mmCIF file of C-alpha atoms in Angstrom:
data_model
loop_
_atom_site.group_PDB
_atom_site.id
_atom_site.type_symbol
_atom_site.label_atom_id
_atom_site.label_comp_id
_atom_site.label_asym_id
_atom_site.label_seq_id
_atom_site.Cartn_x
_atom_site.Cartn_y
_atom_site.Cartn_z
ATOM 1 C CA ILE A 26 -15.443 34.168 98.785
ATOM 2 C CA ASP A 27 -13.559 35.305 101.058
ATOM 3 C CA GLY A 28 -9.761 33.602 100.546
ATOM 4 C CA ALA A 29 -10.625 30.947 103.544
ATOM 5 C CA PHE A 30 -10.492 27.164 102.140
ATOM 6 C CA GLU A 31 -12.700 24.921 103.544
ATOM 7 C CA HIS A 32 -10.048 21.357 103.716
ATOM 8 C CA CYS A 33 -11.524 18.131 104.877
ATOM 9 C CA LEU A 34 -9.913 14.777 106.560
ATOM 10 C CA VAL A 35 -11.635 11.970 106.706
ATOM 11 C CA GLY A 36 -10.745 8.160 108.486
ATOM 12 C CA ARG A 37 -13.426 7.372 110.832
ATOM 13 C CA VAL A 38 -14.976 3.776 111.212
ATOM 14 C CA SER A 39 -18.621 3.660 112.495
ATOM 15 C CA ASP A 40 -18.658 0.790 114.614
ATOM 16 C CA GLY A 41 -16.049 -1.110 113.373
ATOM 17 C CA LYS A 42 -17.293 -1.520 110.419
ATOM 18 C CA VAL A 43 -15.941 -0.283 107.016
ATOM 19 C CA ASN A 44 -17.676 2.890 107.207
ATOM 20 C CA PRO A 45 -15.775 6.411 106.147
ATOM 21 C CA VAL A 46 -17.302 9.467 107.274
ATOM 22 C CA LEU A 47 -16.407 13.125 107.778
ATOM 23 C CA ILE A 48 -15.046 13.959 110.701
ATOM 24 C CA LEU A 49 -13.107 17.266 111.051
ATOM 25 C CA ARG A 50 -13.870 19.961 108.937
ATOM 26 C CA VAL A 51 -11.778 23.464 109.053
ATOM 27 C CA SER A 52 -12.376 27.096 108.100
ATOM 28 C CA LYS A 53 -8.971 27.655 107.349
ATOM 29 C CA TYR A 54 -6.012 25.646 105.390
ATOM 30 C CA ILE A 55 -4.481 23.022 107.784
ATOM 31 C CA SER A 56 -1.583 22.866 109.578
ATOM 32 C CA ALA A 57 0.486 19.652 110.814
ATOM 33 C CA GLU A 58 0.195 21.479 114.074
ATOM 34 C CA LYS A 59 -3.211 21.942 114.334
ATOM 35 C CA LEU A 60 -3.691 17.567 112.221
ATOM 36 C CA LYS A 61 -1.498 16.429 115.900
ATOM 37 C CA THR A 62 -5.081 18.063 117.921
ATOM 38 C CA VAL A 63 -7.101 15.145 116.779
ATOM 39 C CA ARG A 64 -3.998 12.443 116.565
ATOM 40 C CA LYS A 65 -4.757 10.647 119.777
ATOM 41 C CA ASN A 66 -8.881 10.014 119.213
ATOM 42 C CA ALA A 67 -8.727 10.239 114.694
ATOM 43 C CA GLU A 68 -5.666 7.237 115.621
ATOM 44 C CA ALA A 69 -7.952 5.324 118.262
ATOM 45 C CA GLU A 70 -10.383 5.241 114.861
ATOM 46 C CA LEU A 71 -8.546 4.540 112.583
ATOM 47 C CA SER A 72 -7.093 1.185 114.508
ATOM 48 C CA ARG A 73 -10.011 -0.551 113.738
ATOM 49 C CA LEU A 74 -9.381 -0.065 110.184
ATOM 50 C CA SER A 75 -9.462 -3.336 108.263
ATOM 51 C CA LEU A 76 -9.586 -3.122 104.436
ATOM 52 C CA ALA A 77 -6.147 -4.929 103.429
ATOM 53 C CA GLY A 78 -4.620 -3.584 105.999
ATOM 54 C CA PHE A 79 -4.073 0.278 104.480
ATOM 55 C CA VAL A 80 -7.533 1.915 103.794
ATOM 56 C CA ARG A 81 -7.308 5.080 105.961
ATOM 57 C CA SER A 82 -8.700 6.760 104.570
ATOM 58 C CA ILE A 83 -12.341 7.931 102.526
ATOM 59 C CA VAL A 84 -12.170 6.456 98.908
ATOM 60 C CA PHE A 85 -14.288 8.885 96.541
ATOM 61 C CA THR A 86 -13.198 7.834 92.877
ATOM 62 C CA GLY A 87 -13.558 3.845 92.408
ATOM 63 C CA GLU A 88 -10.862 1.655 93.830
ATOM 64 C CA PRO A 89 -10.770 -1.903 93.744
ATOM 65 C CA ILE A 90 -10.562 -2.239 98.106
ATOM 66 C CA MET A 91 -14.020 -0.733 98.158
ATOM 67 C CA ARG A 92 -17.287 -2.531 96.856
ATOM 68 C CA ASP A 93 -19.783 0.034 94.777
ATOM 69 C CA ASP A 94 -21.890 0.724 97.405
ATOM 70 C CA GLU A 95 -19.547 2.014 99.684
ATOM 71 C CA ILE A 96 -18.289 3.823 96.790
ATOM 72 C CA LYS A 97 -21.263 6.038 96.470
ATOM 73 C CA LEU A 98 -22.587 6.363 100.283
ATOM 74 C CA ASN A 99 -18.636 8.366 100.370
ATOM 75 C CA ARG A 100 -19.181 10.677 97.498
ATOM 76 C CA ARG A 101 -23.077 11.117 98.801
ATOM 77 C CA ARG A 102 -21.006 12.235 102.234
ATOM 78 C CA ILE A 103 -18.432 14.206 100.842
ATOM 79 C CA ALA A 104 -20.905 15.997 98.982
ATOM 80 C CA ALA A 105 -22.624 16.249 101.939
ATOM 81 C CA ALA A 106 -19.987 17.712 103.887
ATOM 82 C CA LEU A 107 -19.822 20.408 100.618
ATOM 83 C CA SER A 108 -23.728 21.236 101.260
ATOM 84 C CA CYS A 109 -24.445 19.519 97.461
ATOM 85 C CA SER A 110 -25.385 17.293 95.469
ATOM 86 C CA VAL A 111 -22.915 14.921 93.724
ATOM 87 C CA GLU A 112 -24.612 15.628 90.604
ATOM 88 C CA ASP A 113 -22.983 19.079 91.916
ATOM 89 C CA ILE A 114 -19.082 18.217 91.640
ATOM 90 C CA VAL A 115 -17.373 17.679 87.655
ATOM 91 C CA CYS A 116 -13.851 15.555 87.917
ATOM 92 C CA SER A 117 -10.871 16.020 86.867
ATOM 93 C CA ASP A 118 -9.120 12.914 84.206
ATOM 94 C CA GLN A 119 -5.639 13.575 85.411
ATOM 95 C CA THR A 120 -2.069 12.398 83.298
ATOM 96 C CA HIS A 121 0.202 14.676 84.428
ATOM 97 C CA THR A 122 -0.270 17.266 81.181
ATOM 98 C CA THR A 123 -0.961 21.091 82.163
ATOM 99 C CA ASN A 124 -4.888 20.391 79.929
ATOM 100 C CA LEU A 125 -7.278 22.904 81.842
ATOM 101 C CA ARG A 126 -11.056 23.078 81.205
ATOM 102 C CA ILE A 127 -13.736 25.406 82.069
ATOM 103 C CA VAL A 128 -16.407 23.711 82.958
ATOM 104 C CA GLY A 129 -20.042 24.362 84.422
ATOM 105 C CA LYS A 130 -23.644 23.197 85.467
ATOM 106 C CA ALA A 131 -23.468 21.050 82.317
ATOM 107 C CA ASP A 132 -20.651 19.454 83.728
ATOM 108 C CA GLY A 133 -22.279 18.015 86.793
ATOM 109 C CA GLY A 134 -22.001 14.894 87.671
ATOM 110 C CA LYS A 135 -19.074 13.790 84.933
ATOM 111 C CA GLY A 136 -16.647 11.675 86.725
ATOM 112 C CA ILE A 137 -19.122 10.112 89.020
ATOM 113 C CA THR A 138 -23.194 9.951 87.849
ATOM 114 C CA ARG A 139 -21.935 9.913 84.590
ATOM 115 C CA GLU A 140 -19.186 9.502 81.883
ATOM 116 C CA LYS A 141 -17.183 11.789 81.475
ATOM 117 C CA ASP A 142 -16.595 13.413 77.865
ATOM 118 C CA TYR A 143 -13.031 14.436 78.013
ATOM 119 C CA SER A 144 -9.502 12.978 78.689
ATOM 120 C CA ASP A 145 -6.294 14.561 79.326
ATOM 121 C CA VAL A 146 -7.471 16.892 82.151
ATOM 122 C CA ASP A 147 -5.069 17.749 84.806
ATOM 123 C CA GLY A 148 -7.278 21.203 85.723
ATOM 124 C CA LEU A 149 -10.864 22.419 86.068
ATOM 125 C CA LEU A 150 -12.359 25.878 85.840
ATOM 126 C CA THR A 151 -15.705 27.530 86.541
ATOM 127 C CA ASP A 152 -17.007 31.012 87.256
ATOM 128 C CA GLU A 153 -21.515 29.636 87.787
ATOM 129 C CA PRO A 154 -22.304 29.115 91.408
ATOM 130 C CA GLY A 155 -22.865 25.647 92.562
ATOM 131 C CA VAL A 156 -20.446 23.960 90.466
ATOM 132 C CA TYR A 157 -17.860 21.853 92.426
ATOM 133 C CA LEU A 158 -14.392 20.846 90.861
ATOM 134 C CA ALA A 159 -12.662 17.647 92.369
ATOM 135 C CA THR A 160 -9.052 16.413 91.872
ATOM 136 C CA PHE A 161 -7.083 13.576 92.998
ATOM 137 C CA PHE A 162 -3.929 13.306 94.283
ATOM 138 C CA ALA A 163 -1.551 10.537 95.873
ATOM 139 C CA ASP A 164 1.245 12.551 97.207
ATOM 140 C CA CYS A 165 1.155 14.833 94.406
ATOM 141 C CA VAL A 166 0.624 18.697 94.734
ATOM 142 C CA PRO A 167 -3.230 20.384 94.663
ATOM 143 C CA LEU A 168 -3.009 23.204 93.545
ATOM 144 C CA TYR A 169 -6.254 25.559 94.325
ATOM 145 C CA PHE A 170 -7.133 29.403 92.885
ATOM 146 C CA VAL A 171 -9.771 31.915 93.923
ATOM 147 C CA ASP A 172 -10.409 34.831 92.076
ATOM 148 C CA THR A 173 -11.395 37.299 95.259
ATOM 149 C CA ARG A 174 -13.358 40.279 92.365
ATOM 150 C CA ARG A 175 -14.635 38.522 89.293
ATOM 151 C CA LYS A 176 -16.560 35.445 91.976
ATOM 152 C CA ALA A 177 -14.185 32.624 89.586
ATOM 153 C CA ILE A 178 -12.782 29.668 90.856
ATOM 154 C CA ALA A 179 -9.398 26.946 89.508
ATOM 155 C CA LEU A 180 -8.220 23.763 90.352
ATOM 156 C CA ALA A 181 -5.038 22.048 88.944
ATOM 157 C CA HIS A 182 -3.156 18.400 89.478
ATOM 158 C CA SER A 183 0.678 19.339 89.798
ATOM 159 C CA GLY A 184 3.101 16.693 90.141
ATOM 160 C CA TRP A 185 6.078 17.226 89.499
ATOM 161 C CA ARG A 186 5.968 17.195 85.304
ATOM 162 C CA GLY A 187 3.137 19.160 85.570
ATOM 163 C CA THR A 188 4.918 21.583 88.445
ATOM 164 C CA VAL A 189 7.980 21.519 85.767
ATOM 165 C CA ALA A 190 5.805 22.355 82.961
ATOM 166 C CA ARG A 191 4.373 25.509 85.210
ATOM 167 C CA MET A 192 0.866 24.349 85.539
ATOM 168 C CA GLY A 193 0.031 27.358 87.916
ATOM 169 C CA GLN A 194 1.067 29.441 85.321
ATOM 170 C CA CYS A 195 -1.421 27.740 82.683
ATOM 171 C CA VAL A 196 -4.050 28.418 85.395
ATOM 172 C CA VAL A 197 -3.986 31.720 85.828
ATOM 173 C CA GLU A 198 -3.212 32.500 82.117
ATOM 174 C CA LYS A 199 -6.381 30.458 81.272
ATOM 175 C CA MET A 200 -8.367 32.744 84.234
ATOM 176 C CA ARG A 201 -6.811 35.736 82.626
ATOM 177 C CA GLU A 202 -7.966 34.347 79.274
ATOM 178 C CA ALA A 203 -11.951 32.679 80.782
ATOM 179 C CA TYR A 204 -12.456 35.859 83.209
ATOM 180 C CA GLY A 205 -10.170 38.623 82.342
ATOM 181 C CA THR A 206 -9.143 37.420 86.361
ATOM 182 C CA ASP A 207 -6.315 39.946 86.851
ATOM 183 C CA PRO A 208 -2.761 38.131 89.101
ATOM 184 C CA ALA A 209 -3.140 40.413 92.217
ATOM 185 C CA ASP A 210 -6.782 39.446 93.299
ATOM 186 C CA LEU A 211 -6.145 36.034 92.505
ATOM 187 C CA VAL A 212 -5.593 33.406 96.557
ATOM 188 C CA ALA A 213 -3.991 30.866 95.927
ATOM 189 C CA ALA A 214 -3.168 27.429 97.796
ATOM 190 C CA VAL A 215 -0.616 24.070 97.851
ATOM 191 C CA GLY A 216 -1.872 21.534 98.934
ATOM 192 C CA PRO A 217 -0.994 18.727 101.151
ATOM 193 C CA SER A 218 1.258 16.478 99.109
ATOM 194 C CA ILE A 219 4.876 14.860 99.180
ATOM 195 C CA CYS A 220 7.676 17.079 101.014
ATOM 196 C CA GLN A 221 11.160 17.720 99.936
ATOM 197 C CA GLU A 222 12.190 15.200 102.828
ATOM 198 C CA CYS A 223 10.248 12.749 101.305
ATOM 199 C CA TYR A 224 10.469 12.897 98.002
ATOM 200 C CA GLU A 225 13.827 11.565 96.114
ATOM 201 C CA VAL A 226 14.107 12.001 92.444
ATOM 202 C CA SER A 227 16.985 10.892 89.687
ATOM 203 C CA GLU A 228 18.951 12.832 87.761
ATOM 204 C CA ASP A 229 17.097 13.239 84.713
ATOM 205 C CA VAL A 230 13.809 14.671 86.987
ATOM 206 C CA ALA A 231 16.215 17.221 88.582
ATOM 207 C CA ASP A 232 17.969 18.163 84.977
ATOM 208 C CA ALA A 233 15.026 19.102 83.857
ATOM 209 C CA PHE A 234 14.078 21.219 87.374
ATOM 210 C CA ALA A 235 17.101 23.219 86.994
ATOM 211 C CA ALA A 236 16.076 24.109 83.402
ATOM 212 C CA ALA A 237 13.193 25.113 84.026
ATOM 213 C CA PHE A 238 13.713 27.531 87.337
ATOM 214 C CA PRO A 239 16.906 28.788 85.371
ATOM 215 C CA LYS A 240 17.399 32.048 87.679
ATOM 216 C CA PRO A 241 19.923 32.777 90.179
ATOM 217 C CA GLY A 242 19.345 30.775 93.910
ATOM 218 C CA GLN A 243 17.025 28.811 92.664
ATOM 219 C CA GLU A 244 18.354 25.624 91.679
ATOM 220 C CA ARG A 245 19.524 25.752 95.423
ATOM 221 C CA GLU A 246 16.261 26.225 96.711
ATOM 222 C CA ILE A 247 14.471 23.173 95.358
ATOM 223 C CA LEU A 248 16.877 20.505 94.883
ATOM 224 C CA LEU A 249 19.139 19.211 97.384
ATOM 225 C CA ALA A 250 21.759 17.118 95.926
ATOM 226 C CA LYS A 251 22.382 13.917 97.843
ATOM 227 C CA GLY A 252 24.979 11.838 95.334
ATOM 228 C CA GLY A 253 25.044 8.829 92.663
ATOM 229 C CA GLY A 254 22.924 10.569 90.751
ATOM 230 C CA LYS A 255 19.688 11.218 93.792
ATOM 231 C CA TYR A 256 18.657 14.033 94.250
ATOM 232 C CA GLN A 257 15.192 15.959 97.479
ATOM 233 C CA LEU A 258 12.544 17.492 95.334
ATOM 234 C CA ASP A 259 10.333 20.330 96.970
ATOM 235 C CA LEU A 260 7.275 19.845 95.246
ATOM 236 C CA TRP A 261 5.912 22.658 97.651
ATOM 237 C CA HIS A 262 8.710 25.779 97.317
ATOM 238 C CA ALA A 263 8.428 25.122 93.694
ATOM 239 C CA ASN A 264 4.870 25.789 92.775
ATOM 240 C CA GLU A 265 5.237 28.422 95.230
ATOM 241 C CA ILE A 266 7.905 30.229 92.731
ATOM 242 C CA VAL A 267 5.784 29.395 89.708
ATOM 243 C CA LEU A 268 2.553 31.289 91.315
ATOM 244 C CA THR A 269 5.062 33.898 92.566
ATOM 245 C CA GLU A 270 5.877 34.452 89.027
ATOM 246 C CA ALA A 271 2.487 33.972 87.118
ATOM 247 C CA GLY A 272 1.596 37.022 89.744
ATOM 248 C CA ILE A 273 0.086 36.549 92.692
ATOM 249 C CA SER A 274 1.010 37.827 95.634
ATOM 250 C CA LYS A 275 2.901 36.073 98.054
ATOM 251 C CA GLU A 276 1.113 36.853 100.641
ATOM 252 C CA ASN A 277 -1.859 36.019 98.861
ATOM 253 C CA ILE A 278 -0.999 32.083 98.855
ATOM 254 C CA GLN A 279 -0.504 29.619 101.225
ATOM 255 C CA VAL A 280 1.350 27.071 100.998
ATOM 256 C CA THR A 281 1.162 23.184 103.382
ATOM 257 C CA ASP A 282 2.913 22.255 105.848
ATOM 258 C CA LEU A 283 1.604 18.626 105.863
ATOM 259 C CA CYS A 284 2.825 15.466 103.707
ATOM 260 C CA THR A 285 1.104 12.645 102.585
ATOM 261 C CA CYS A 286 4.341 10.541 103.040
ATOM 262 C CA HIS A 287 4.827 11.779 106.787
ATOM 263 C CA ASN A 288 0.897 11.793 106.724
ATOM 264 C CA ASP A 289 0.416 8.522 105.460
ATOM 265 C CA CYS A 290 -2.148 6.705 108.626
ATOM 266 C CA TYR A 291 -4.021 10.093 107.938
ATOM 267 C CA LEU A 292 -3.384 10.701 103.976
ATOM 268 C CA PHE A 293 -2.870 8.641 100.983
ATOM 269 C CA SER A 294 0.967 8.217 99.527
ATOM 270 C CA HIS A 295 1.972 6.279 96.856
ATOM 271 C CA ARG A 296 5.580 6.241 98.471
ATOM 272 C CA ALA A 297 4.806 5.168 101.950
ATOM 273 C CA SER A 298 2.047 2.176 100.489
ATOM 274 C CA LYS A 299 4.416 0.946 97.833
ATOM 275 C CA GLY A 300 1.202 2.134 95.192
ATOM 276 C CA LYS A 301 -1.038 0.475 97.654
ATOM 277 C CA ARG A 302 -4.160 3.003 98.499
ATOM 278 C CA GLY A 303 -6.559 4.926 97.142
ATOM 279 C CA ASN A 304 -6.373 9.027 96.222
ATOM 280 C CA LEU A 305 -6.668 12.156 98.163
ATOM 281 C CA GLY A 306 -9.958 14.440 97.261
ATOM 282 C CA ALA A 307 -9.473 18.097 96.548
ATOM 283 C CA PHE A 308 -12.839 19.951 96.289
ATOM 284 C CA LEU A 309 -13.745 23.632 95.857
ATOM 285 C CA GLY A 310 -16.666 25.484 94.935
ATOM 286 C CA ILE A 311 -19.123 28.409 94.507
ATOM 287 C CA CYS A 312 -21.539 29.044 97.014
ATOM 288 C CA PRO A 313 -24.513 29.270 95.061
ATOM 289 C CA ASN A 314 -25.588 31.698 97.758
#
């Protein structure tokens, strides 16, 4: 673990068939600017998709728009990209909570090759090499954590409910409790998700954030009033605030500039697709060697 994150974009079609494969793998967290460098080639391939007109990415979790054999093939491709087996991947069971679960080799394959024996888990932690954590998104925020000293990791799902309940802080506290993690040793990332420009919320959500972020200036930093009881919410910065207040150095936090809603040709977005979408997968593991 060296603080660099690997991220995968998927959406290529081979021979005109609905047969997505990995098209890009980068050693550092991808930005919107870097995404533009592959746009032309990606668009040429994505234009050949024919699944109900809205499949633009690999489907991992069992969406009804794909056959079981296609889903299983996609899972094997993701495992190959991660240099692991599908039996090494452990999936969350997200319900917009701040519940966390420590997993290990004994949990391998849960949510893929065998049933999960847990529910209501929005974040996973491990310090076992060869275990790959998986969480799923379609506008909500993926949060990545790496303890560079104790070689422990965590991956969490943080929508507006998770963010207002400070999921990032919950993860840091759980890592401290389980592994003795010092936040000074943590590298974290706020992953691709919906940006403030695209994320309109109602007054009740805005009020919840104003109460959860009471320090001077914080409300203005994350909420933009539009009138009529509507606000634009900045989940990226809100999560960055949570992580810094949990003790992670700002220099050790990478914040995305890649919006799922603006880039719905490449990434699944619930809002952009009006619910006609699959899920993005976030993966994080400790290499066994």
